[in-house]
CSV table of N, CA and C in Angstrom, one decimal:
chain,number,residue,atom,x,y,z
I,1,MET,N,2.9,8.2,-17.2
I,1,MET,CA,2.9,9.5,-17.8
I,1,MET,C,1.9,10.5,-17.1
I,2,ILE,N,0.8,9.9,-16.7
I,2,ILE,CA,-0.2,10.8,-16.0
I,2,ILE,C,0.4,11.5,-14.8
I,3,PHE,N,1.3,10.8,-14.0
I,3,PHE,CA,1.9,11.3,-12.9
I,3,PHE,C,2.8,12.5,-13.2
I,4,PHE,N,3.5,12.5,-14.4
I,4,PHE,CA,4.4,13.5,-14.8
I,4,PHE,C,3.7,14.7,-15.4
I,5,LEU,N,2.5,14.4,-16.1
I,5,LEU,CA,1.9,15.5,-16.9
I,5,LEU,C,0.8,16.3,-16.1
I,6,LEU,N,0.2,15.6,-15.1
I,6,LEU,CA,-0.9,16.3,-14.4
I,6,LEU,C,-0.4,16.8,-13.0
I,7,PRO,N,-1.1,17.8,-12.4
I,7,PRO,CA,-0.7,18.2,-11.1
I,7,PRO,C,-0.9,17.1,-10.1
I,8,LYS,N,-0.1,17.0,-9.1
I,8,LYS,CA,-0.2,15.9,-8.1
I,8,LYS,C,-1.2,16.3,-7.0
I,9,PRO,N,-2.2,15.4,-6.8
I,9,PRO,CA,-3.2,15.7,-5.8
I,9,PRO,C,-2.6,15.3,-4.4
I,10,VAL,N,-1.8,16.1,-3.9
I,10,VAL,CA,-1.0,15.9,-2.7
I,10,VAL,C,-2.0,15.9,-1.5
I,11,TRP,N,-3.0,16.7,-1.4
I,11,TRP,CA,-3.9,16.7,-0.3
I,11,TRP,C,-4.6,15.4,-0.1
I,12,ILE,N,-5.0,14.8,-1.3
I,12,ILE,CA,-5.7,13.5,-1.2
I,12,ILE,C,-4.7,12.4,-0.8
I,13,TYR,N,-3.5,12.5,-1.2
I,13,TYR,CA,-2.5,11.6,-0.7
I,13,TYR,C,-2.2,11.7,0.8
I,14,VAL,N,-2.1,12.9,1.2
I,14,VAL,CA,-1.8,13.2,2.6
I,14,VAL,C,-3.0,12.7,3.5
I,15,PHE,N,-4.2,12.9,3.0
I,15,PHE,CA,-5.4,12.4,3.8
I,15,PHE,C,-5.3,10.9,3.9
I,16,GLY,N,-5.0,10.2,2.8
I,16,GLY,CA,-5.0,8.8,2.8
I,16,GLY,C,-3.8,8.3,3.7
I,17,HIS,N,-2.7,9.0,3.7
I,17,HIS,CA,-1.5,8.7,4.5
I,17,HIS,C,-1.9,8.7,6.0
I,18,GLU,N,-2.5,9.8,6.4
I,18,GLU,CA,-2.9,10.0,7.8
I,18,GLU,C,-4.0,9.0,8.2
I,19,LEU,N,-4.9,8.8,7.3
I,19,LEU,CA,-6.0,7.8,7.5
I,19,LEU,C,-5.4,6.4,7.7
I,20,THR,N,-4.4,6.1,7.0
I,20,THR,CA,-3.8,4.8,7.1
I,20,THR,C,-3.1,4.6,8.5
I,21,HIS,N,-2.5,5.7,9.0
I,21,HIS,CA,-1.9,5.7,10.3
I,21,HIS,C,-3.1,5.4,11.3
I,22,ALA,N,-4.2,6.1,11.1
I,22,ALA,CA,-5.3,6.0,12.1
I,22,ALA,C,-5.9,4.6,12.0
I,23,LEU,N,-6.1,4.0,10.8
I,23,LEU,CA,-6.6,2.7,10.6
I,23,LEU,C,-5.8,1.7,11.3
I,24,TRP,N,-4.4,1.7,11.1
I,24,TRP,CA,-3.5,0.7,11.8
I,24,TRP,C,-3.4,0.9,13.2
I,25,THR,N,-3.6,2.2,13.7
I,25,THR,CA,-3.6,2.4,15.1
I,25,THR,C,-4.8,1.7,15.8
I,26,TRP,N,-6.0,1.8,15.1
I,26,TRP,CA,-7.2,1.1,15.6
I,26,TRP,C,-7.0,-0.4,15.5
I,27,LEU,N,-6.4,-0.9,14.5
I,27,LEU,CA,-6.1,-2.4,14.4
I,27,LEU,C,-5.2,-2.9,15.5
I,28,PHE,N,-4.4,-2.0,16.0
I,28,PHE,CA,-3.5,-2.4,17.1
I,28,PHE,C,-4.1,-2.0,18.4
I,29,GLY,N,-5.3,-1.5,18.5
I,29,GLY,CA,-6.0,-1.3,19.7
I,29,GLY,C,-5.7,0.1,20.3
I,30,GLY,N,-5.2,1.0,19.5
I,30,GLY,CA,-4.9,2.4,20.0
I,30,GLY,C,-6.1,3.3,19.7
I,31,GLN,N,-5.9,4.5,20.1
I,31,GLN,CA,-7.0,5.6,19.9
I,31,GLN,C,-6.4,6.7,19.0
I,32,VAL,N,-7.2,7.3,18.2
I,32,VAL,CA,-6.8,8.4,17.4
I,32,VAL,C,-7.4,9.7,18.1
I,33,LYS,N,-6.6,10.6,18.5
I,33,LYS,CA,-7.0,11.8,19.2
I,33,LYS,C,-7.2,13.0,18.3
I,34,LYS,N,-6.4,13.1,17.3
I,34,LYS,CA,-6.4,14.3,16.4
I,34,LYS,C,-5.8,14.0,15.0
I,35,MET,N,-6.3,14.5,14.0
I,35,MET,CA,-5.8,14.4,12.7
I,35,MET,C,-5.8,15.7,12.0
I,36,LYS,N,-4.7,16.0,11.3
I,36,LYS,CA,-4.6,17.3,10.6
I,36,LYS,C,-4.0,17.0,9.2
I,37,VAL,N,-4.7,17.5,8.2
I,37,VAL,CA,-4.3,17.2,6.8
I,37,VAL,C,-4.2,18.5,6.0
I,38,ALA,N,-3.2,18.8,5.3
I,38,ALA,CA,-3.0,19.9,4.4
I,38,ALA,C,-2.1,19.5,3.3
I,39,SER,N,-2.2,20.3,2.2
I,39,SER,CA,-1.3,20.0,1.1
I,39,SER,C,0.2,20.0,1.4
I,40,SER,N,0.5,20.8,2.4
I,40,SER,CA,1.9,20.8,2.9
I,40,SER,C,2.3,19.7,3.8
I,41,GLY,N,1.4,18.9,4.2
I,41,GLY,CA,1.7,17.8,5.1
I,41,GLY,C,0.6,17.6,6.0
I,42,GLY,N,0.8,16.6,7.0
I,42,GLY,CA,-0.2,16.4,7.9
I,42,GLY,C,0.4,15.6,9.1
I,43,HIS,N,-0.5,15.3,10.1
I,43,HIS,CA,-0.1,14.5,11.2
I,43,HIS,C,-1.3,14.0,11.9
I,44,VAL,N,-1.1,12.9,12.6
I,44,VAL,CA,-2.1,12.3,13.4
I,44,VAL,C,-1.6,12.1,14.8
I,45,VAL,N,-2.4,12.4,15.8
I,45,VAL,CA,-2.1,12.2,17.2
I,45,VAL,C,-2.7,10.9,17.6
I,46,ILE,N,-1.9,9.9,18.0
I,46,ILE,CA,-2.4,8.6,18.4
I,46,ILE,C,-1.9,8.2,19.8
I,47,SER,N,-2.6,7.2,20.4
I,47,SER,CA,-2.3,6.8,21.7
I,47,SER,C,-1.2,5.8,21.8
I,48,LYS,N,-0.9,5.1,20.7
I,48,LYS,CA,0.2,4.1,20.7
I,48,LYS,C,0.7,4.1,19.3
I,49,THR,N,2.0,3.6,19.2
I,49,THR,CA,2.7,3.5,17.9
I,49,THR,C,3.6,2.3,17.9
I,50,ASN,N,3.9,1.9,16.8
I,50,ASN,CA,4.9,0.8,16.6
I,50,ASN,C,5.4,1.0,15.1
I,51,PHE,N,6.3,0.1,14.7
I,51,PHE,CA,6.9,0.3,13.4
I,51,PHE,C,5.9,0.0,12.3
I,52,VAL,N,4.9,-0.8,12.5
I,52,VAL,CA,3.9,-1.1,11.5
I,52,VAL,C,3.0,0.1,11.3
I,53,ILE,N,2.5,0.7,12.4
I,53,ILE,CA,1.7,1.9,12.4
I,53,ILE,C,2.5,3.0,11.7
I,54,ALA,N,3.7,3.2,12.0
I,54,ALA,CA,4.5,4.3,11.5
I,54,ALA,C,4.8,4.1,10.0
I,55,LEU,N,5.0,2.9,9.5
I,55,LEU,CA,5.3,2.6,8.1
I,55,LEU,C,4.2,2.1,7.2
I,56,ALA,N,3.0,1.9,7.8
I,56,ALA,CA,1.9,1.4,7.0
I,56,ALA,C,1.5,2.2,5.8
I,57,PRO,N,1.5,3.5,5.9
I,57,PRO,CA,1.1,4.3,4.7
I,57,PRO,C,2.0,4.1,3.5
I,58,TYR,N,3.2,3.5,3.7
I,58,TYR,CA,4.1,3.3,2.6
I,58,TYR,C,3.9,2.0,1.9
I,59,PHE,N,3.2,1.0,2.6
I,59,PHE,CA,3.0,-0.3,2.0
I,59,PHE,C,1.6,-0.7,1.9
I,60,PHE,N,0.7,0.0,2.6
I,60,PHE,CA,-0.8,-0.4,2.5
I,60,PHE,C,-1.5,0.6,1.7
I,61,PRO,N,-1.9,0.2,0.5
I,61,PRO,CA,-2.6,1.1,-0.5
I,61,PRO,C,-4.1,1.4,0.0
I,62,ILE,N,-4.3,2.3,0.8
I,62,ILE,CA,-5.7,2.5,1.4
I,62,ILE,C,-6.7,2.8,0.4
I,63,TYR,N,-6.4,3.6,-0.6
I,63,TYR,CA,-7.5,3.8,-1.6
I,63,TYR,C,-7.8,2.6,-2.4
I,64,ALA,N,-6.8,1.7,-2.7
I,64,ALA,CA,-7.2,0.5,-3.4
I,64,ALA,C,-8.0,-0.4,-2.5
I,65,ALA,N,-7.6,-0.4,-1.2
I,65,ALA,CA,-8.5,-1.2,-0.2
I,65,ALA,C,-9.9,-0.7,-0.2
I,66,ILE,N,-10.1,0.6,-0.3
I,66,ILE,CA,-11.4,1.2,-0.3
I,66,ILE,C,-12.2,0.8,-1.5
I,67,VAL,N,-11.5,0.9,-2.7
I,67,VAL,CA,-12.2,0.4,-4.0
I,67,VAL,C,-12.6,-1.0,-3.8
I,68,ILE,N,-11.7,-1.9,-3.3
I,68,ILE,CA,-12.1,-3.3,-3.1
I,68,ILE,C,-13.2,-3.5,-2.2
I,69,GLY,N,-13.2,-2.8,-1.1
I,69,GLY,CA,-14.4,-2.8,-0.1
I,69,GLY,C,-15.7,-2.4,-0.7
I,70,VAL,N,-15.6,-1.3,-1.5
I,70,VAL,CA,-16.8,-0.7,-2.1
I,70,VAL,C,-17.4,-1.7,-3.1
I,71,PHE,N,-16.5,-2.3,-3.9
I,71,PHE,CA,-16.9,-3.3,-5.0
I,71,PHE,C,-17.4,-4.6,-4.3
I,72,ALA,N,-16.8,-5.0,-3.3
I,72,ALA,CA,-17.2,-6.2,-2.6
I,72,ALA,C,-18.7,-6.0,-2.0
I,73,LEU,N,-18.9,-4.9,-1.4
I,73,LEU,CA,-20.2,-4.6,-0.9
I,73,LEU,C,-21.2,-4.4,-2.0
I,74,GLY,N,-20.9,-3.7,-3.1
I,74,GLY,CA,-21.8,-3.5,-4.2
I,74,GLY,C,-22.0,-4.8,-4.9
I,75,ASN,N,-21.0,-5.7,-5.0
I,75,ASN,CA,-21.3,-7.0,-5.6
I,75,ASN,C,-22.2,-7.8,-4.8
I,76,LEU,N,-22.0,-7.8,-3.5
I,76,LEU,CA,-22.9,-8.6,-2.6
I,76,LEU,C,-24.3,-8.1,-2.7
I,77,VAL,N,-24.6,-6.8,-2.7
I,77,VAL,CA,-25.9,-6.2,-2.7
I,77,VAL,C,-26.5,-6.1,-4.1
I,78,TRP,N,-25.8,-5.7,-5.1
I,78,TRP,CA,-26.4,-5.5,-6.4
I,78,TRP,C,-25.8,-6.3,-7.6
I,79,ASN,N,-24.9,-7.3,-7.2
I,79,ASN,CA,-24.4,-8.2,-8.2
I,79,ASN,C,-23.6,-7.4,-9.3
I,80,TRP,N,-22.5,-6.8,-8.9
I,80,TRP,CA,-21.8,-6.0,-9.8
I,80,TRP,C,-20.8,-6.8,-10.7
I,81,HIS,N,-21.0,-8.1,-10.8
I,81,HIS,CA,-20.0,-8.9,-11.6
I,81,HIS,C,-19.8,-8.4,-13.0
I,82,GLY,N,-20.8,-7.8,-13.6
I,82,GLY,CA,-20.7,-7.3,-15.0
I,82,GLY,C,-19.8,-6.1,-15.1
I,83,TYR,N,-19.4,-5.5,-14.0
I,83,TYR,CA,-18.6,-4.3,-13.9
I,83,TYR,C,-17.2,-4.6,-13.5
I,84,LEU,N,-16.8,-5.9,-13.6
I,84,LEU,CA,-15.5,-6.3,-13.2
I,84,LEU,C,-14.3,-5.5,-13.9
I,85,VAL,N,-14.5,-5.3,-15.1
I,85,VAL,CA,-13.5,-4.5,-15.9
I,85,VAL,C,-13.3,-3.1,-15.2
I,86,TRP,N,-14.3,-2.5,-14.9
I,86,TRP,CA,-14.3,-1.1,-14.2
I,86,TRP,C,-13.6,-1.3,-12.8
I,87,PHE,N,-13.9,-2.3,-12.1
I,87,PHE,CA,-13.3,-2.6,-10.8
I,87,PHE,C,-11.8,-2.7,-11.0
I,88,HIS,N,-11.4,-3.5,-11.9
I,88,HIS,CA,-9.9,-3.7,-12.1
I,88,HIS,C,-9.2,-2.4,-12.5
I,89,LEU,N,-9.9,-1.6,-13.3
I,89,LEU,CA,-9.4,-0.3,-13.7
I,89,LEU,C,-9.2,0.6,-12.5
I,90,CYS,N,-10.2,0.6,-11.7
I,90,CYS,CA,-10.2,1.5,-10.5
I,90,CYS,C,-9.1,1.0,-9.5
I,91,VAL,N,-9.0,-0.3,-9.3
I,91,VAL,CA,-8.0,-0.8,-8.4
I,91,VAL,C,-6.6,-0.5,-8.9
I,92,GLY,N,-6.4,-0.7,-10.2
I,92,GLY,CA,-5.1,-0.4,-10.8
I,92,GLY,C,-4.8,1.1,-10.7
I,93,ALA,N,-5.7,2.0,-10.9
I,93,ALA,CA,-5.5,3.4,-10.8
I,93,ALA,C,-5.2,3.7,-9.3
I,94,ALA,N,-5.9,3.2,-8.4
I,94,ALA,CA,-5.7,3.5,-7.0
I,94,ALA,C,-4.3,3.0,-6.6
I,95,TYR,N,-3.9,1.8,-7.1
I,95,TYR,CA,-2.6,1.3,-6.7
I,95,TYR,C,-1.5,2.1,-7.3
I,96,ALA,N,-1.7,2.5,-8.5
I,96,ALA,CA,-0.7,3.4,-9.2
I,96,ALA,C,-0.6,4.7,-8.5
I,97,PHE,N,-1.7,5.2,-8.0
I,97,PHE,CA,-1.7,6.5,-7.2
I,97,PHE,C,-0.8,6.2,-6.0
I,98,HIS,N,-1.0,5.1,-5.3
I,98,HIS,CA,-0.3,4.7,-4.1
I,98,HIS,C,1.2,4.7,-4.4
I,99,VAL,N,1.6,3.9,-5.4
I,99,VAL,CA,3.0,3.7,-5.7
I,99,VAL,C,3.7,5.0,-6.1
I,100,THR,N,3.1,5.7,-7.0
I,100,THR,CA,3.8,6.9,-7.6
I,100,THR,C,3.9,8.0,-6.5
I,101,LEU,N,2.8,8.3,-5.7
I,101,LEU,CA,2.9,9.3,-4.7
I,101,LEU,C,3.8,8.9,-3.5
I,102,THR,N,3.7,7.6,-3.2
I,102,THR,CA,4.6,7.1,-2.1
I,102,THR,C,6.1,7.3,-2.5
I,103,LEU,N,6.4,7.0,-3.8
I,103,LEU,CA,7.8,7.2,-4.2
I,103,LEU,C,8.2,8.7,-4.2
I,104,HIS,N,7.2,9.5,-4.7
I,104,HIS,CA,7.4,10.9,-4.7
I,104,HIS,C,7.6,11.5,-3.3
I,105,THR,N,6.8,11.0,-2.4
I,105,THR,CA,6.9,11.4,-1.0
I,105,THR,C,8.2,11.0,-0.3
I,106,LEU,N,8.6,9.8,-0.7
I,106,LEU,CA,9.9,9.2,0.0
I,106,LEU,C,11.1,9.9,-0.4
I,107,ARG,N,11.0,10.8,-1.4
I,107,ARG,CA,12.2,11.6,-1.9
I,107,ARG,C,12.5,12.7,-0.9
I,108,THR,N,11.5,13.0,-0.1
I,108,THR,CA,11.7,14.0,1.0
I,108,THR,C,11.9,13.3,2.3
I,109,GLN,N,12.5,14.0,3.3
I,109,GLN,CA,12.6,13.4,4.6
I,109,GLN,C,11.3,13.2,5.3
I,110,GLN,N,11.0,12.0,5.6
I,110,GLN,CA,9.8,11.6,6.3
I,110,GLN,C,10.1,11.2,7.7
I,111,SER,N,9.4,11.8,8.7
I,111,SER,CA,9.7,11.5,10.1
I,111,SER,C,9.2,10.0,10.4
I,112,ASP,N,8.3,9.5,9.7
I,112,ASP,CA,7.9,8.1,9.9
I,112,ASP,C,9.1,7.2,9.6
I,113,VAL,N,9.8,7.5,8.5
I,113,VAL,CA,10.9,6.7,8.1
I,113,VAL,C,12.2,6.9,9.0
I,114,THR,N,12.5,8.2,9.2
I,114,THR,CA,13.7,8.5,10.0
I,114,THR,C,13.5,8.0,11.5
I,115,SER,N,12.3,8.0,12.0
I,115,SER,CA,12.1,7.5,13.4
I,115,SER,C,12.4,6.0,13.5
I,116,GLN,N,12.2,5.2,12.4
I,116,GLN,CA,12.4,3.8,12.4
I,116,GLN,C,13.8,3.4,11.9
I,117,GLY,N,14.5,4.4,11.3
I,117,GLY,CA,15.8,4.1,10.7
I,117,GLY,C,15.6,3.8,9.3
I,118,TRP,N,16.5,4.4,8.4
I,118,TRP,CA,16.3,4.2,7.0
I,118,TRP,C,16.3,2.8,6.4
I,119,LEU,N,17.3,2.1,6.9
I,119,LEU,CA,17.5,0.7,6.4
I,119,LEU,C,16.4,-0.2,6.8
I,120,PHE,N,16.0,-0.2,8.1
I,120,PHE,CA,14.9,-0.9,8.6
I,120,PHE,C,13.6,-0.5,7.8
I,121,SER,N,13.3,0.7,7.7
I,121,SER,CA,12.2,1.2,7.0
I,121,SER,C,12.1,0.8,5.6
I,122,ALA,N,13.3,0.9,4.9
I,122,ALA,CA,13.3,0.4,3.5
I,122,ALA,C,12.9,-1.1,3.4
I,123,VAL,N,13.5,-1.9,4.2
I,123,VAL,CA,13.2,-3.3,4.2
I,123,VAL,C,11.7,-3.6,4.5
I,124,VAL,N,11.2,-3.0,5.5
I,124,VAL,CA,9.7,-3.1,5.8
I,124,VAL,C,8.8,-2.6,4.7
I,125,ILE,N,9.2,-1.5,4.1
I,125,ILE,CA,8.3,-0.9,3.0
I,125,ILE,C,8.4,-1.8,1.8
I,126,PHE,N,9.6,-2.2,1.5
I,126,PHE,CA,9.7,-3.2,0.3
I,126,PHE,C,9.0,-4.5,0.5
I,127,LEU,N,9.2,-5.1,1.7
I,127,LEU,CA,8.6,-6.4,1.9
I,127,LEU,C,7.0,-6.2,2.1
I,128,GLY,N,6.6,-5.1,2.7
I,128,GLY,CA,5.2,-4.9,2.8
I,128,GLY,C,4.5,-4.7,1.4
I,129,ASN,N,5.1,-4.0,0.5
I,129,ASN,CA,4.6,-3.9,-0.8
I,129,ASN,C,4.6,-5.2,-1.6
I,130,VAL,N,5.7,-6.0,-1.4
I,130,VAL,CA,5.7,-7.3,-2.0
I,130,VAL,C,4.6,-8.2,-1.5
I,131,CYS,N,4.3,-8.2,-0.1
I,131,CYS,CA,3.2,-9.0,0.4
I,131,CYS,C,1.9,-8.5,-0.1
I,132,VAL,N,1.7,-7.2,-0.3
I,132,VAL,CA,0.4,-6.7,-0.8
I,132,VAL,C,0.2,-7.3,-2.2
I,133,LEU,N,1.2,-7.3,-3.0
I,133,LEU,CA,1.2,-7.9,-4.4
I,133,LEU,C,1.0,-9.4,-4.4
I,134,LEU,N,1.8,-10.1,-3.5
I,134,LEU,CA,1.7,-11.5,-3.4
I,134,LEU,C,0.3,-12.0,-3.0
I,135,LEU,N,-0.3,-11.3,-2.1
I,135,LEU,CA,-1.6,-11.7,-1.6
I,135,LEU,C,-2.7,-11.0,-2.4
I,136,GLY,N,-2.5,-9.8,-2.9
I,136,GLY,CA,-3.6,-9.1,-3.6
I,136,GLY,C,-3.9,-9.6,-5.0
I,137,ILE,N,-2.9,-9.8,-5.8
I,137,ILE,CA,-3.1,-10.2,-7.2
I,137,ILE,C,-3.8,-11.5,-7.3
I,138,PRO,N,-3.4,-12.6,-6.6
I,138,PRO,CA,-4.2,-13.8,-6.7
I,138,PRO,C,-5.7,-13.6,-6.2
I,139,LEU,N,-5.9,-12.9,-5.2
I,139,LEU,CA,-7.2,-12.7,-4.7
I,139,LEU,C,-8.1,-11.9,-5.6
I,140,LEU,N,-7.5,-10.9,-6.4
I,140,LEU,CA,-8.2,-10.1,-7.3
I,140,LEU,C,-8.5,-10.8,-8.6
I,141,THR,N,-7.5,-11.6,-9.1
I,141,THR,CA,-7.7,-12.1,-10.5
I,141,THR,C,-8.4,-13.4,-10.5
I,142,ALA,N,-8.3,-14.2,-9.5
I,142,ALA,CA,-8.9,-15.6,-9.4
I,142,ALA,C,-8.4,-16.5,-10.5
I,143,ARG,N,-7.3,-16.1,-11.2
I,143,ARG,CA,-6.7,-17.0,-12.2
I,143,ARG,C,-5.5,-17.7,-11.7
I,144,VAL,N,-4.8,-17.1,-10.7
I,144,VAL,CA,-3.7,-17.7,-10.1
I,144,VAL,C,-4.0,-17.9,-8.6
I,145,GLY,N,-3.8,-19.1,-8.1
I,145,GLY,CA,-4.1,-19.4,-6.7
I,145,GLY,C,-3.1,-18.7,-5.8
I,146,LEU,N,-3.5,-18.4,-4.6
I,146,LEU,CA,-2.6,-17.8,-3.6
I,146,LEU,C,-1.4,-18.7,-3.3
I,147,LEU,N,-1.6,-20.0,-3.2
I,147,LEU,CA,-0.5,-20.9,-3.0
I,147,LEU,C,0.5,-21.0,-4.1
I,148,ASP,N,-0.1,-20.9,-5.4
I,148,ASP,CA,0.8,-20.9,-6.6
I,148,ASP,C,1.7,-19.6,-6.6
I,149,SER,N,1.1,-18.5,-6.2
I,149,SER,CA,1.8,-17.2,-6.2
I,149,SER,C,2.9,-17.3,-5.1
I,150,LEU,N,2.6,-17.8,-3.9
I,150,LEU,CA,3.6,-17.9,-2.9
I,150,LEU,C,4.6,-18.9,-3.3
I,151,GLY,N,4.3,-20.0,-4.0
I,151,GLY,CA,5.2,-21.0,-4.4
I,151,GLY,C,6.2,-20.4,-5.4
I,152,TRP,N,5.7,-19.6,-6.4
I,152,TRP,CA,6.6,-18.9,-7.3
I,152,TRP,C,7.5,-18.0,-6.7
I,153,TRP,N,7.0,-17.3,-5.6
I,153,TRP,CA,7.8,-16.3,-4.9
I,153,TRP,C,9.0,-17.1,-4.2
I,154,ALA,N,8.6,-18.1,-3.5
I,154,ALA,CA,9.6,-19.0,-2.8
I,154,ALA,C,10.6,-19.5,-3.7
I,155,GLU,N,10.2,-20.0,-4.9
I,155,GLU,CA,11.1,-20.6,-5.9
I,155,GLU,C,12.1,-19.5,-6.4
I,156,SER,N,11.5,-18.4,-6.8
I,156,SER,CA,12.4,-17.3,-7.3
I,156,SER,C,13.4,-16.8,-6.3
I,157,THR,N,12.9,-16.7,-5.0
I,157,THR,CA,13.8,-16.3,-3.9
I,157,THR,C,14.9,-17.3,-3.7
I,158,GLY,N,14.6,-18.5,-3.8
I,158,GLY,CA,15.6,-19.6,-3.7
I,158,GLY,C,16.6,-19.5,-4.8
I,159,MET,N,16.2,-19.2,-6.0
I,159,MET,CA,17.1,-19.1,-7.2
I,159,MET,C,18.0,-17.9,-7.0
I,160,ILE,N,17.5,-16.8,-6.5
I,160,ILE,CA,18.3,-15.6,-6.2
I,160,ILE,C,19.3,-15.9,-5.2
I,161,LEU,N,18.9,-16.6,-4.1
I,161,LEU,CA,19.8,-16.9,-3.0
I,161,LEU,C,21.0,-17.8,-3.5
I,162,HIS,N,20.6,-18.8,-4.3
I,162,HIS,CA,21.6,-19.7,-4.8
I,162,HIS,C,22.6,-19.0,-5.8
I,163,TRP,N,22.1,-18.1,-6.6
I,163,TRP,CA,22.9,-17.2,-7.4
I,163,TRP,C,23.9,-16.4,-6.5
I,164,LEU,N,23.3,-15.8,-5.5
I,164,LEU,CA,24.2,-15.0,-4.6
I,164,LEU,C,25.3,-15.8,-4.0
I,165,GLN,N,24.9,-17.0,-3.6
I,165,GLN,CA,25.9,-18.0,-2.9
I,165,GLN,C,27.0,-18.3,-3.9
I,166,ARG,N,26.7,-18.5,-5.2
I,166,ARG,CA,27.7,-18.8,-6.1
I,166,ARG,C,28.6,-17.5,-6.4
I,167,VAL,N,28.0,-16.4,-6.4
I,167,VAL,CA,28.8,-15.1,-6.7
I,167,VAL,C,29.7,-14.8,-5.6
I,168,ILE,N,29.2,-14.9,-4.4
I,168,ILE,CA,29.9,-14.5,-3.2
I,168,ILE,C,30.8,-15.7,-2.8
């Protein structure tokens, strides 16, 4: 409801989008030469690219990652364990921001997506978001193990594939 009722902070989203391109460029050993951010859009000039760098802003929730990093550092230095409920609230809000504004942005023509092809981009974006959830939720909650989560995913995927086999 917040997404529909309040103005959309597009500049903040665009900044995170371009920052994600920059971060993944650095992770792949490239250089960032220039970055421009405005409410109407932005771009980053980088020395190398690939499909991960191009599509990372659509599956990597940078603001949620920043919240996690800040809390991890704060917990290490000041023992913030008592503030865990606020941490979960902030991570949830940051992830909701990522999902809602990414879906909002994907309704327009995005050069990142068209340069990689719509079908390929859709698959990478979907699977990237699934991986973020499969890895992120067990690590954040500590109630479900990572192997349990991946096992449930594999089991459910197998059930869907068997159902499709019967239908087809």
